[in-house]
């Protein structure tokens, strides 16, 4: 890596990219991988067969460009989301990261800014860098919550062109009250800014009716982003999407690459959406394992945050790096987000969750009591 970095520094990079590090979570081959918030449940055989059939059919026409408007996919997404949304309200791309990148390309750029409230998803500043958009790191309270008063004060101070509200927030896991989102929207829309609510983990929320899709009507500057990587267990397929006013979809068409969604991606996503009942059947089990983790960690004297996601952010550790290393040696990989005293763990299958809790208990009883 050193030689590679030396070679990189010799290239005529943009000045604002020099010294930057690429995004990346550790990729380590261990028996229990619970560090990147994947859905660790196996893909149902019935869905594998359906995807295989549809991808095989798509392969017959791979000599031609795919449907540039991915019409069938947008129709299936509107059917899944409900809330009166039509295909004209939906847009999709290669993962929610490309969705966010396209939004910044359209509404950000040189001389413009995007604000989010840290700690939050670490890709936001990297996407800002890549689109020459200034990233403004807002702050949260000591318990990592975000109040209406604090958010509005920070927005008034900086007047960002884009505000991203991650709800449920990554890495802390807790969702925002709709009142906070609405108040932020009113403040930002008053100067014609854009509000993005990143709901990558919405299907795992304690109250799934409390989501920003309910706020879309009459709010033309609001965008709600989602993904099929989590609840739909399609992290390897790379399919993210957003719901917004049709004009926002038209705006993104100005920057999207031609035929940006392959025929294989479209076929995979459509087949998954048509079998959503089978794919989403594991969501309740994941939520149960998440709550099991919270309860167990409380019993160990740790401080897990209330989680609306498929992971648990927990503090109270004297040495989070030692705990991370202990778990790794035991064959369990969790996430160190660089926040002192805290780690984050994905809620996996019952067996994976049991392995994590067993080794976490052993670590606490051996080294922190």
Short mmCIF file of C-alpha atoms in Angstrom, two decimals:
data_model
loop_
_atom_site.label_atom_id
_atom_site.label_comp_id
_atom_site.label_asym_id
_atom_site.label_seq_id
_atom_site.Cartn_x
_atom_site.Cartn_y
_atom_site.Cartn_z
CA UNK A 1 0.00 0.00 0.00
CA UNK A 2 2.90 2.37 0.73
CA UNK A 3 4.29 2.05 -2.79
CA UNK A 4 0.80 2.45 -4.18
CA UNK A 5 0.25 5.64 -2.17
CA UNK A 6 3.62 6.99 -3.31
CA UNK A 7 2.62 6.37 -6.92
CA UNK A 8 -0.73 7.99 -6.30
CA UNK A 9 0.88 11.14 -4.91
CA UNK A 10 2.94 11.45 -8.10
CA UNK A 11 -0.17 11.71 -10.27
CA UNK A 12 -1.68 15.11 -11.14
CA UNK A 13 -4.60 14.72 -8.71
CA UNK A 14 -7.02 17.49 -7.87
CA UNK A 15 -5.54 19.34 -4.92
CA UNK A 16 -8.61 18.67 -2.74
CA UNK A 17 -8.15 14.89 -3.16
CA UNK A 18 -4.55 14.76 -2.02
CA UNK A 19 -4.11 13.01 1.30
CA UNK A 20 -7.59 11.51 1.19
CA UNK A 21 -8.29 7.86 1.99
CA UNK A 22 -10.89 5.76 0.17
CA UNK A 23 -13.94 4.36 1.95
CA UNK A 24 -13.56 0.84 3.16
CA UNK A 25 -14.62 -1.43 6.00
CA UNK A 26 -12.25 -4.30 6.91
CA UNK A 27 -12.78 -7.36 4.70
CA UNK A 28 -11.52 -10.25 6.83
CA UNK A 29 -12.42 -13.89 6.34
CA UNK A 30 -13.90 -15.00 9.68
CA UNK A 31 -16.77 -17.35 10.58
CA UNK A 32 -19.09 -14.56 11.77
CA UNK A 33 -19.04 -11.28 9.81
CA UNK A 34 -21.19 -8.63 11.50
CA UNK A 35 -19.46 -5.37 10.56
CA UNK A 36 -21.17 -3.96 7.45
CA UNK A 37 -24.89 -4.20 8.26
CA UNK A 38 -25.65 -6.83 5.64
CA UNK A 39 -28.68 -9.08 5.84
CA UNK A 40 -26.82 -12.26 6.80
CA UNK A 41 -29.77 -14.59 6.23
CA UNK A 42 -29.41 -16.84 3.17
CA UNK A 43 -31.35 -15.91 0.06
CA UNK A 44 -34.49 -18.13 -0.16
CA UNK A 45 -34.14 -20.82 -2.81
CA UNK A 46 -37.40 -19.80 -4.44
CA UNK A 47 -36.12 -16.26 -4.93
CA UNK A 48 -32.75 -17.49 -6.23
CA UNK A 49 -34.60 -19.51 -8.87
CA UNK A 50 -36.78 -16.54 -9.85
CA UNK A 51 -33.78 -14.21 -10.17
CA UNK A 52 -31.90 -16.84 -12.16
CA UNK A 53 -34.78 -17.21 -14.62
CA UNK A 54 -35.16 -13.49 -15.13
CA UNK A 55 -31.42 -12.88 -15.46
CA UNK A 56 -31.18 -15.74 -17.99
CA UNK A 57 -33.97 -14.10 -20.00
CA UNK A 58 -32.16 -10.76 -19.85
CA UNK A 59 -28.95 -12.42 -21.03
CA UNK A 60 -30.61 -13.15 -24.37
CA UNK A 61 -30.68 -9.43 -25.14
CA UNK A 62 -27.39 -8.29 -23.63
CA UNK A 63 -26.20 -7.33 -27.10
CA UNK A 64 -28.65 -4.42 -26.81
CA UNK A 65 -28.65 -1.52 -24.38
CA UNK A 66 -31.00 -1.89 -21.38
CA UNK A 67 -34.19 0.09 -20.83
CA UNK A 68 -32.75 3.52 -20.09
CA UNK A 69 -35.81 4.43 -18.01
CA UNK A 70 -36.01 1.04 -16.20
CA UNK A 71 -39.79 1.34 -16.44
CA UNK A 72 -40.70 -2.07 -15.00
CA UNK A 73 -38.41 -1.53 -12.02
CA UNK A 74 -39.87 1.89 -11.22
CA UNK A 75 -43.38 0.45 -11.45
CA UNK A 76 -42.50 -2.37 -9.05
CA UNK A 77 -40.91 0.10 -6.63
CA UNK A 78 -44.01 2.28 -6.62
CA UNK A 79 -46.16 -0.78 -5.94
CA UNK A 80 -43.93 -1.77 -3.02
CA UNK A 81 -43.75 1.68 -1.41
CA UNK A 82 -47.41 2.70 -1.74
CA UNK A 83 -48.24 6.15 -0.28
CA UNK A 84 -49.77 7.12 -3.63
CA UNK A 85 -46.37 7.11 -5.35
CA UNK A 86 -46.22 6.37 -9.07
CA UNK A 87 -43.34 5.37 -11.33
CA UNK A 88 -42.82 9.08 -12.05
CA UNK A 89 -41.88 9.58 -8.39
CA UNK A 90 -39.18 6.89 -8.40
CA UNK A 91 -35.55 6.81 -9.48
CA UNK A 92 -32.96 4.03 -9.11
CA UNK A 93 -29.20 3.63 -9.45
CA UNK A 94 -26.32 1.33 -8.55
CA UNK A 95 -26.73 1.40 -4.79
CA UNK A 96 -27.87 4.30 -2.65
CA UNK A 97 -24.32 5.68 -2.88
CA UNK A 98 -24.81 6.41 -6.59
CA UNK A 99 -28.22 7.87 -5.77
CA UNK A 100 -26.60 10.28 -3.28
CA UNK A 101 -23.82 11.06 -5.73
CA UNK A 102 -26.33 11.97 -8.43
CA UNK A 103 -28.22 14.20 -5.99
CA UNK A 104 -25.01 16.04 -5.13
CA UNK A 105 -24.09 16.35 -8.80
CA UNK A 106 -27.42 18.06 -9.46
CA UNK A 107 -27.92 20.18 -6.35
CA UNK A 108 -24.35 20.50 -5.05
CA UNK A 109 -21.09 21.24 -6.81
CA UNK A 110 -18.54 24.07 -6.66
CA UNK A 111 -19.64 26.91 -4.41
CA UNK A 112 -22.40 24.83 -2.84
CA UNK A 113 -22.56 22.84 0.40
CA UNK A 114 -24.10 19.76 1.95
CA UNK A 115 -24.65 19.36 5.70
CA UNK A 116 -25.19 16.25 7.76
CA UNK A 117 -24.93 15.67 11.50
CA UNK A 118 -22.02 13.55 12.70
CA UNK A 119 -21.43 10.85 13.61
CA UNK A 120 -23.32 9.63 10.56
CA UNK A 121 -22.73 7.66 7.37
CA UNK A 122 -19.07 8.13 6.49
CA UNK A 123 -19.70 8.20 2.74
CA UNK A 124 -21.41 11.61 2.85
CA UNK A 125 -18.17 13.65 3.03
CA UNK A 126 -16.50 11.39 0.46
CA UNK A 127 -19.38 11.88 -1.98
CA UNK A 128 -19.18 15.61 -1.31
CA UNK A 129 -15.46 15.58 -2.12
CA UNK A 130 -16.08 13.69 -5.35
CA UNK A 131 -18.63 16.25 -6.52
CA UNK A 132 -16.72 19.36 -5.39
CA UNK A 133 -19.40 20.08 -2.81
CA UNK A 134 -18.33 21.54 0.54
CA UNK A 135 -19.22 19.20 3.38
CA UNK A 136 -20.41 20.83 6.60
CA UNK A 137 -20.20 18.54 9.64
CA UNK A 138 -23.08 19.41 11.91
CA UNK A 139 -23.06 18.12 15.46
CA UNK A 140 -25.32 16.04 17.67
CA UNK A 141 -25.95 16.03 21.42
CA UNK A 142 -23.74 13.99 23.74
CA UNK A 143 -26.15 11.05 23.45
CA UNK A 144 -25.96 11.41 19.62
CA UNK A 145 -29.57 12.59 19.34
CA UNK A 146 -30.58 15.53 17.14
CA UNK A 147 -33.19 17.97 18.37
CA UNK A 148 -35.26 20.31 16.23
CA UNK A 149 -33.78 23.34 17.98
CA UNK A 150 -30.19 22.25 17.41
CA UNK A 151 -30.75 21.29 13.77
CA UNK A 152 -32.50 24.57 12.95
CA UNK A 153 -29.83 26.67 14.64
CA UNK A 154 -27.09 24.96 12.65
CA UNK A 155 -29.01 25.28 9.39
CA UNK A 156 -29.63 28.96 10.03
CA UNK A 157 -25.91 29.49 10.65
CA UNK A 158 -24.65 27.68 7.54
CA UNK A 159 -27.59 27.73 5.06
CA UNK A 160 -26.45 24.55 3.27
CA UNK A 161 -27.78 23.82 -0.21
CA UNK A 162 -28.43 20.19 0.77
CA UNK A 163 -29.19 18.71 4.18
CA UNK A 164 -28.93 14.94 4.64
CA UNK A 165 -30.82 13.42 7.56
CA UNK A 166 -29.85 9.79 8.09
CA UNK A 167 -32.83 8.07 9.73
CA UNK A 168 -32.29 5.51 11.16
CA UNK A 169 -28.86 6.99 11.61
CA UNK A 170 -25.71 5.02 10.85
CA UNK A 171 -23.77 4.26 13.05
CA UNK A 172 -26.03 5.09 16.01
CA UNK A 173 -29.13 3.29 14.71
CA UNK A 174 -31.85 5.59 16.02
CA UNK A 175 -34.53 7.13 13.81
CA UNK A 176 -35.62 10.77 13.80
CA UNK A 177 -39.06 11.95 14.81
CA UNK A 178 -41.09 13.13 11.84
CA UNK A 179 -41.46 16.51 13.50
CA UNK A 180 -37.70 17.07 13.30
CA UNK A 181 -37.66 16.17 9.60
CA UNK A 182 -40.63 18.43 8.87
CA UNK A 183 -39.09 21.38 10.71
CA UNK A 184 -35.77 20.94 8.91
CA UNK A 185 -37.60 20.76 5.59
CA UNK A 186 -39.51 23.98 6.20
CA UNK A 187 -36.30 25.81 7.15
CA UNK A 188 -34.30 24.57 4.16
CA UNK A 189 -37.08 24.84 1.60
CA UNK A 190 -37.55 28.49 2.63
CA UNK A 191 -34.34 29.33 0.75
CA UNK A 192 -34.96 26.65 -1.94
CA UNK A 193 -32.56 24.07 -0.52
CA UNK A 194 -32.91 20.30 -0.75
CA UNK A 195 -33.53 17.89 2.13
CA UNK A 196 -32.55 14.24 1.73
CA UNK A 197 -33.78 11.66 4.24
CA UNK A 198 -31.59 8.57 3.97
CA UNK A 199 -33.81 5.66 5.03
CA UNK A 200 -31.54 2.73 4.17
CA UNK A 201 -32.73 0.83 7.26
CA UNK A 202 -36.39 1.88 7.29
CA UNK A 203 -37.79 -1.64 7.13
CA UNK A 204 -36.21 -2.47 10.51
CA UNK A 205 -37.67 0.48 12.44
CA UNK A 206 -39.47 -0.01 15.74
CA UNK A 207 -42.43 1.83 14.21
CA UNK A 208 -42.37 1.29 10.45
CA UNK A 209 -45.22 3.73 9.90
CA UNK A 210 -42.93 6.55 11.09
CA UNK A 211 -41.11 7.18 7.82
CA UNK A 212 -40.43 10.16 5.61
CA UNK A 213 -42.48 8.80 2.70
CA UNK A 214 -45.50 10.11 4.61
CA UNK A 215 -44.10 13.64 4.26
CA UNK A 216 -43.50 13.69 0.49
CA UNK A 217 -46.85 15.08 -0.61
CA UNK A 218 -46.65 18.84 -1.11
CA UNK A 219 -42.90 18.97 -0.42
CA UNK A 220 -41.17 19.31 -3.81
CA UNK A 221 -37.66 19.73 -2.30
CA UNK A 222 -37.79 16.52 -0.22
CA UNK A 223 -36.05 13.33 -1.35
CA UNK A 224 -36.32 9.99 0.49
CA UNK A 225 -33.56 7.51 -0.37
CA UNK A 226 -33.78 3.77 0.18
CA UNK A 227 -31.82 0.63 -0.71
CA UNK A 228 -32.41 -3.03 -1.51
CA UNK A 229 -29.08 -3.97 0.12
CA UNK A 230 -30.44 -4.43 3.64
CA UNK A 231 -33.96 -5.77 4.17
CA UNK A 232 -34.04 -7.26 0.66
CA UNK A 233 -30.68 -9.05 1.14
CA UNK A 234 -29.40 -7.71 -2.20
CA UNK A 235 -26.15 -6.03 -1.12
CA UNK A 236 -24.34 -7.79 -3.97
CA UNK A 237 -26.80 -6.57 -6.59
CA UNK A 238 -26.23 -2.83 -5.91
CA UNK A 239 -29.67 -1.27 -6.19
CA UNK A 240 -30.62 1.96 -4.45
CA UNK A 241 -33.51 4.28 -5.18
CA UNK A 242 -35.30 7.44 -4.14
CA UNK A 243 -38.84 8.76 -3.98
CA UNK A 244 -39.48 12.43 -4.71
CA UNK A 245 -41.47 14.82 -6.86
CA UNK A 246 -41.25 13.95 -10.60
CA UNK A 247 -39.25 17.14 -11.22
CA UNK A 248 -36.44 15.77 -9.02
CA UNK A 249 -36.26 12.63 -11.18
CA UNK A 250 -36.08 14.87 -14.27
CA UNK A 251 -33.25 16.83 -12.64
CA UNK A 252 -31.22 13.67 -12.00
CA UNK A 253 -31.65 12.65 -15.64
CA UNK A 254 -29.40 15.62 -16.46
CA UNK A 255 -26.38 13.94 -14.84
CA UNK A 256 -27.02 10.20 -14.99
CA UNK A 257 -24.70 8.20 -17.22
CA UNK A 258 -26.39 6.69 -20.31
CA UNK A 259 -27.98 3.31 -19.55
CA UNK A 260 -26.56 3.41 -16.02
CA UNK A 261 -28.62 0.42 -14.78
CA UNK A 262 -27.66 -2.80 -16.54
CA UNK A 263 -30.29 -5.23 -17.81
CA UNK A 264 -28.98 -7.79 -15.30
CA UNK A 265 -29.40 -5.36 -12.39
CA UNK A 266 -32.90 -4.46 -13.51
CA UNK A 267 -33.93 -8.09 -13.90
CA UNK A 268 -32.53 -8.99 -10.48
CA UNK A 269 -34.28 -6.12 -8.71
CA UNK A 270 -37.63 -6.68 -10.42
CA UNK A 271 -37.58 -10.40 -9.56
CA UNK A 272 -36.73 -9.56 -5.93
CA UNK A 273 -39.54 -7.02 -5.66
CA UNK A 274 -42.03 -9.50 -7.08
CA UNK A 275 -40.95 -11.94 -4.36
CA UNK A 276 -40.75 -9.35 -1.59
CA UNK A 277 -42.95 -11.35 0.76
CA UNK A 278 -40.38 -14.16 0.86
CA UNK A 279 -37.41 -11.80 1.11
CA UNK A 280 -38.90 -9.63 3.84
CA UNK A 281 -39.93 -12.65 5.89
CA UNK A 282 -36.59 -12.46 7.72
CA UNK A 283 -37.01 -8.83 8.80
CA UNK A 284 -38.94 -9.69 11.96
CA UNK A 285 -36.32 -12.27 12.94
CA UNK A 286 -33.54 -9.71 12.42
CA UNK A 287 -35.42 -7.21 14.56
CA UNK A 288 -35.81 -9.87 17.26
CA UNK A 289 -32.08 -10.61 17.20
CA UNK A 290 -31.34 -6.88 17.38
CA UNK A 291 -33.53 -6.53 20.46
CA UNK A 292 -31.91 -9.62 21.94
CA UNK A 293 -28.50 -7.99 21.52
CA UNK A 294 -29.71 -4.80 23.21
CA UNK A 295 -31.16 -6.67 26.18
CA UNK A 296 -28.05 -8.81 26.62
CA UNK A 297 -25.64 -5.87 26.41
CA UNK A 298 -27.66 -3.97 29.00
CA UNK A 299 -27.29 -7.01 31.24
CA UNK A 300 -23.52 -6.80 30.78
CA UNK A 301 -23.55 -3.20 31.99
CA UNK A 302 -22.95 -1.74 28.54
CA UNK A 303 -24.90 1.11 26.95
CA UNK A 304 -26.57 0.16 23.66
CA UNK A 305 -28.48 2.87 21.81
CA UNK A 306 -32.15 2.36 21.00
CA UNK A 307 -32.05 0.87 17.51
CA UNK A 308 -34.43 1.28 14.59
CA UNK A 309 -32.02 -0.54 12.29
CA UNK A 310 -30.52 -4.00 11.78
CA UNK A 311 -27.52 -3.19 13.97
CA UNK A 312 -26.71 -2.08 17.50
CA UNK A 313 -24.37 0.75 18.47
CA UNK A 314 -23.13 0.24 22.00
CA UNK A 315 -20.86 2.07 24.41
CA UNK A 316 -19.53 1.68 27.91
CA UNK A 317 -16.35 -0.11 26.80
CA UNK A 318 -13.10 0.84 28.52
CA UNK A 319 -11.08 -0.14 25.44
CA UNK A 320 -13.13 -0.63 22.28
CA UNK A 321 -10.08 -1.56 20.21
CA UNK A 322 -9.13 -4.34 22.60
CA UNK A 323 -12.73 -5.59 22.52
CA UNK A 324 -12.74 -5.49 18.70
CA UNK A 325 -9.48 -7.46 18.56
CA UNK A 326 -10.69 -10.02 21.11
CA UNK A 327 -13.84 -10.65 19.08
CA UNK A 328 -11.83 -10.92 15.86
CA UNK A 329 -9.52 -13.55 17.33
CA UNK A 330 -12.66 -15.41 18.44
CA UNK A 331 -13.92 -15.35 14.84
CA UNK A 332 -16.44 -12.51 15.11
CA UNK A 333 -15.94 -9.32 13.09
CA UNK A 334 -17.77 -6.18 14.28
CA UNK A 335 -17.27 -2.51 13.36
CA UNK A 336 -15.04 0.02 15.05
CA UNK A 337 -16.31 3.38 13.78
CA UNK A 338 -13.54 5.29 15.51
CA UNK A 339 -15.75 6.55 18.34
CA UNK A 340 -14.07 6.08 21.74
CA UNK A 341 -15.79 3.51 23.93
CA UNK A 342 -18.18 2.33 21.20
CA UNK A 343 -18.54 -0.54 18.74
CA UNK A 344 -21.30 -1.47 16.28
CA UNK A 345 -22.59 -4.96 15.55
CA UNK A 346 -24.98 -6.19 12.88
CA UNK A 347 -27.92 -8.32 14.01
CA UNK A 348 -27.31 -11.58 12.19
CA UNK A 349 -28.93 -14.98 12.32
CA UNK A 350 -29.72 -16.50 15.69
CA UNK A 351 -26.50 -18.56 15.55
CA UNK A 352 -24.36 -15.55 14.58
CA UNK A 353 -25.95 -13.42 17.27
CA UNK A 354 -25.33 -16.14 19.85
CA UNK A 355 -21.66 -16.32 18.86
CA UNK A 356 -21.25 -12.58 19.26
CA UNK A 357 -23.02 -12.49 22.64
CA UNK A 358 -21.04 -15.46 23.95
CA UNK A 359 -17.67 -13.90 23.12
CA UNK A 360 -18.73 -10.39 24.13
CA UNK A 361 -19.76 -11.76 27.52
CA UNK A 362 -16.45 -13.57 27.90
CA UNK A 363 -14.54 -10.39 27.06
CA UNK A 364 -16.45 -8.23 29.55
CA UNK A 365 -16.18 -10.77 32.35
CA UNK A 366 -12.45 -11.32 31.72
CA UNK A 367 -11.14 -7.84 30.98
CA UNK A 368 -13.61 -5.15 32.02
CA UNK A 369 -14.84 -6.29 35.45
#
